[in-house]
Coordinates of N, CA and C in Angstrom, one line a residue:
G1 N -15.9 3.6 22.2 CA -15.8 3.7 20.7 C -15.3 2.4 20.4
I2 N -15.7 1.5 19.7 CA -15.0 0.2 19.4 C -13.9 0.3 18.6
P3 N -12.6 -0.2 19.4 CA -11.1 0.3 18.8 C -10.6 0.1 17.5
P4 N -9.6 0.7 16.3 CA -10.0 -0.3 15.3 C -9.0 -1.1 14.8
N5 N -9.1 -2.8 13.7 CA -8.2 -3.0 13.9 C -7.4 -3.1 12.0
T6 N -7.1 -4.4 11.2 CA -6.7 -3.9 10.3 C -7.6 -3.7 9.2
R7 N -8.6 -4.9 9.3 CA -9.8 -4.6 8.6 C -10.2 -3.0 8.7
T8 N -10.8 -2.3 9.7 CA -11.8 -0.9 9.7 C -10.5 -0.4 9.2
L9 N -9.2 -0.2 9.3 CA -7.9 0.7 9.3 C -7.9 0.9 7.8
N10 N -8.2 -0.5 7.5 CA -8.3 -0.9 5.3 C -9.1 -0.3 5.4
I11 N -10.7 -0.3 5.1 CA -11.4 0.1 5.0 C -11.5 2.0 4.3
L12 N -10.9 2.6 5.5 CA -10.4 3.9 5.9 C -9.2 4.4 4.5
I13 N -8.3 3.8 4.8 CA -7.0 3.5 3.1 C -7.9 3.5 2.5
H14 N -9.0 2.8 2.2 CA -9.5 2.7 0.6 C -10.5 4.2 0.6
A15 N -11.2 4.2 1.4 CA -11.4 5.6 1.4 C -11.6 6.8 1.2
W16 N -10.0 6.6 2.0 CA -9.1 8.2 1.6 C -8.8 7.3 0.0
C17 N -7.8 7.1 -0.5 CA -7.3 6.7 -1.5 C -8.4 7.2 -2.9
R18 N -9.8 6.7 -2.7 CA -10.7 6.8 -3.6 C -11.3 8.2 -3.7
C19 N -11.3 9.2 -2.8 CA -11.1 10.9 -2.8 C -10.0 11.9 -3.0
G20 N -9.2 10.3 -2.9 CA -7.6 10.5 -3.7 C -6.1 12.1 -2.2
S21 N -6.9 11.8 -1.1 CA -5.9 11.8 0.6 C -5.6 10.3 0.1
L22 N -4.4 10.4 -0.5 CA -2.7 9.7 0.1 C -2.1 10.0 0.6
D23 N -2.3 10.9 0.7 CA -1.3 11.4 2.5 C -2.1 11.3 3.5
Q24 N -2.9 10.7 3.2 CA -4.1 10.4 4.8 C -3.8 9.0 5.1
A25 N -3.8 9.0 3.3 CA -3.4 6.8 3.3 C -2.3 6.7 4.1
E26 N -1.3 7.1 3.3 CA -0.1 6.9 4.3 C 0.1 7.0 5.1
A27 N -0.6 8.3 5.8 CA -0.2 8.4 6.9 C -0.7 7.2 8.4
T28 N -1.9 6.6 7.7 CA -2.4 5.6 8.2 C -0.9 4.9 7.9
L29 N -0.3 4.0 6.8 CA -0.1 3.3 6.9 C 0.7 3.0 7.8
D30 N 1.7 4.2 7.9 CA 2.3 4.9 9.0 C 2.1 4.1 10.5
R31 N 1.2 4.1 10.7 CA 1.0 4.2 12.4 C 0.1 2.5 12.3
M32 N -0.1 1.9 11.5 CA -0.3 0.3 11.0 C 0.7 -0.1 10.9
E33 N 1.7 0.3 10.4 CA 3.8 0.0 10.9 C 4.4 -0.3 12.3
K34 N 3.7 1.5 12.6 CA 4.4 1.7 13.4 C 4.0 0.1 14.8
A35 N 2.4 0.2 14.8 CA 2.4 -1.4 16.1 C 2.5 -2.2 15.1
Y36 N 2.9 -2.9 14.2 CA 3.7 -3.4 13.9 C 4.5 -4.4 14.6
H37 N 6.0 -2.7 14.4 CA 6.8 -3.1 15.2 C 6.9 -3.2 17.0
S38 N 5.6 -2.3 17.2 CA 6.0 -2.4 19.0 C 4.5 -3.9 19.5
G39 N 4.8 -4.5 18.3 CA 4.0 -5.4 18.5 C 3.0 -5.8 18.8
N40 N 1.9 -4.1 18.4 CA 0.0 -4.5 17.8 C 0.1 -4.5 17.0
Y41 N -0.3 -6.5 17.0 CA 0.0 -6.7 15.2 C -2.2 -6.1 15.0
R42 N -2.7 -6.1 15.9 CA -4.1 -5.7 14.9 C -5.3 -5.1 14.3
I43 N -3.7 -4.1 14.4 CA -3.6 -2.9 13.5 C -2.7 -3.2 13.0
S44 N -2.3 -4.1 12.2 CA -0.7 -4.3 11.6 C -1.3 -3.6 10.3
A45 N -0.5 -3.5 9.5 CA -0.7 -3.6 7.6 C -0.9 -4.6 7.7
N46 N -1.3 -5.4 6.1 CA -1.8 -6.3 5.2 C -1.4 -6.1 4.0
V47 N -1.8 -7.3 3.0 CA -0.9 -6.7 1.4 C -2.2 -6.2 1.1
V48 N -3.8 -6.1 2.2 CA -4.7 -5.1 1.8 C -4.6 -3.9 1.8
T49 N -3.7 -3.7 2.9 CA -3.8 -2.1 2.9 C -2.3 -2.1 1.9
Y50 N -1.3 -2.4 1.5 CA -0.7 -2.2 0.4 C -1.4 -1.8 -0.7
T51 N -2.0 -2.8 -1.0 CA -2.3 -3.1 -2.8 C -3.2 -2.0 -2.8
T52 N -4.3 -2.2 -1.5 CA -4.7 -0.5 -2.1 C -4.6 0.9 -2.2
I53 N -3.5 0.8 -1.3 CA -3.2 2.4 -1.5 C -1.7 2.6 -2.9
M54 N -1.5 1.5 -3.3 CA -0.4 1.0 -4.7 C -1.5 1.5 -5.9
N55 N -2.9 1.0 -5.0 CA -4.0 1.4 -6.6 C -4.6 2.6 -6.9
G56 N -4.6 3.6 -4.9 CA -4.3 4.6 -5.4 C -4.1 5.6 -5.8
Y57 N -2.6 5.3 -6.0 CA -1.8 5.8 -6.7 C -2.4 5.6 -8.6
A58 N -2.0 4.3 -8.5 CA -2.5 4.7 -9.8 C -3.4 4.8 -10.6
R59 N -4.3 4.8 -10.0 CA -6.4 5.6 -10.6 C -4.4 7.3 -11.4
F60 N -4.0 7.7 -10.7 CA -3.4 9.0 -10.9 C -2.4 8.9 -12.8
Q61 N -1.8 7.8 -13.0 CA -2.3 7.3 -13.9 C -1.0 8.9 -14.7
T62 N 0.2 8.8 -13.8 CA 1.6 9.9 -13.6 C 2.5 9.0 -13.7
K63 N 3.9 9.2 -13.9 CA 5.1 9.7 -13.6 C 5.3 9.3 -12.0
E64 N 5.0 10.6 -11.8 CA 4.9 10.8 -10.1 C 4.1 9.4 -9.4
A65 N 3.3 9.0 -9.5 CA 2.1 8.2 -9.1 C 2.5 6.8 -9.0
A66 N 3.5 6.7 -10.0 CA 4.0 4.8 -10.2 C 4.5 4.8 -9.7
E67 N 6.1 6.4 -9.4 CA 6.9 6.1 -8.1 C 6.3 5.9 -6.9
S68 N 5.8 6.8 -6.5 CA 4.5 6.7 -4.5 C 4.9 4.8 -5.1
A69 N 3.5 4.4 -6.1 CA 2.8 3.3 -5.9 C 4.3 2.1 -5.7
E70 N 5.8 2.3 -6.4 CA 6.5 1.5 -5.9 C 6.8 1.4 -4.9
K71 N 7.1 2.7 -4.5 CA 7.6 3.0 -2.6 C 6.4 2.3 -1.9
I72 N 5.9 2.4 -2.2 CA 4.9 1.5 -1.1 C 5.7 0.0 -1.6
F73 N 5.4 -0.1 -2.3 CA 6.2 -2.1 -2.3 C 6.6 -2.2 -2.0
E74 N 8.1 -1.3 -2.0 CA 9.3 -1.4 -1.4 C 8.9 -1.9 0.0
R75 N 8.4 -1.0 0.6 CA 7.8 -0.3 1.9 C 7.4 -1.8 2.4
Q76 N 6.2 -2.1 1.8 CA 5.5 -3.3 1.6 C 6.8 -4.5 2.0
R77 N 7.7 -4.8 1.1 CA 8.9 -5.9 1.2 C 9.7 -6.0 2.6
I78 N 10.1 -4.9 2.5 CA 10.7 -4.7 3.8 C 9.5 -5.2 5.2
M79 N 8.8 -4.3 5.1 CA 7.4 -5.5 6.3 C 7.0 -6.3 6.5
Y80 N 8.2 -7.6 5.2 CA 7.4 -8.7 4.6 C 8.6 -9.8 5.7
E81 N 9.2 -9.2 4.7 CA 11.0 -9.7 5.7 C 11.1 -8.7 6.9
A82 N 10.5 -8.5 7.9 CA 11.0 -7.8 9.0 C 10.0 -9.1 9.6
G83 N 8.9 -9.8 9.2 CA 8.7 -10.7 9.4 C 6.9 -10.3 9.6
N84 N 6.3 -9.7 9.3 CA 5.2 -9.7 8.2 C 4.5 -10.2 8.4
K85 N 3.3 -11.5 8.2 CA 3.9 -12.6 6.7 C 2.5 -11.8 6.2
N86 N 1.4 -11.2 7.1 CA 0.2 -10.8 6.4 C 0.7 -9.7 5.2
A87 N 2.0 -9.0 5.4 CA 1.9 -8.4 3.7 C 2.8 -8.7 2.8
K88 N 2.8 -10.1 2.6 CA 2.8 -10.8 1.7 C 2.4 -10.5 0.9
S89 N 3.3 -10.1 -0.9 CA 2.4 -10.0 -1.9 C 2.3 -10.8 -2.1
N90 N 1.2 -10.8 -3.1 CA -0.2 -12.0 -4.1 C 0.1 -11.9 -5.3
L91 N -0.9 -12.4 -6.3 CA -0.7 -11.3 -7.3 C -1.9 -10.0 -7.8
F92 N -2.4 -9.8 -7.3 CA -3.6 -8.6 -7.3 C -2.1 -7.2 -7.0
T93 N -1.0 -7.7 -5.7 CA -0.1 -6.8 -5.6 C 0.8 -6.2 -6.4
Y94 N 1.1 -7.5 -7.6 CA 1.9 -7.2 -8.7 C 1.1 -6.3 -9.9
V95 N 0.1 -6.9 -9.6 CA -1.4 -6.6 -11.3 C -0.3 -4.8 -11.0
T96 N -1.5 -4.9 -9.5 CA -1.4 -3.6 -9.4 C -0.6 -2.3 -9.6
L97 N 1.1 -3.1 -9.1 CA 2.1 -1.7 -9.8 C 1.9 -1.9 -11.1
I98 N 2.6 -3.5 -11.6 CA 1.9 -3.5 -13.3 C 1.6 -2.6 -13.8
N99 N 0.4 -2.1 -13.7 CA -0.6 -1.5 -13.8 C -0.3 0.4 -13.3
S100 N 0.3 -0.1 -12.7 CA 0.7 1.9 -12.2 C 1.8 1.9 -13.0
I101 N 2.6 0.9 -12.8 CA 3.5 1.9 -14.2 C 3.6 1.9 -15.9
T102 N 2.8 1.2 -16.3 CA 2.3 1.1 -17.6 C 1.6 2.7 -17.9
K103 N 0.6 2.2 -17.0 CA -0.1 3.9 -17.2 C 0.1 5.5 -17.3
S104 N 1.6 5.5 -16.6 CA 2.0 6.6 -15.9 C 2.7 7.4 -17.3
G105 N 2.5 6.8 -18.6 CA 3.3 7.3 -19.7 C 5.1 7.9 -19.3
A106 N 5.2 7.1 -18.7 CA 7.1 6.9 -19.1 C 7.3 6.5 -20.0
R107 N 8.7 6.4 -20.3 CA 9.3 6.6 -21.8 C 9.5 4.8 -20.9
D108 N 10.2 4.3 -20.1 CA 10.0 3.7 -19.9 C 9.4 2.7 -19.4
A109 N 8.1 2.9 -19.5 CA 7.4 2.2 -18.7 C 6.7 0.6 -19.4
A110 N 6.8 -0.1 -20.1 CA 6.9 -0.9 -20.7 C 7.9 -1.9 -19.8
A111 N 9.0 -1.3 -20.4 CA 10.3 -2.4 -19.7 C 10.4 -2.2 -18.0
K112 N 9.8 -1.1 -17.7 CA 10.2 -1.5 -16.5 C 9.2 -2.1 -15.6
A113 N 7.8 -2.0 -16.3 CA 6.3 -3.5 -15.9 C 7.4 -5.1 -15.8

């Protein structure tokens, strides 16, 4: 078969997020982060990977989902600081994170966003 790459795994993550299988999406993210650390940059996570999963959580519009999106954002920051320059946050990342927080229904959502 054809070996996966970052783009194909991002498509898979997007599909899992659309059907609510965020655990599968995060499992794939785990695999991609491990690949980066082992030097396999062909399937390493990028900004699209992290933003897609954050958007998946934002769709649930709960405080717990917003907290999960924040954890994904933190993982992205850590990967970027570890040298994965493809994981650098962009405008879409920040908008997605803010969207997740503001739609969470938490009392402090506006201040936190």
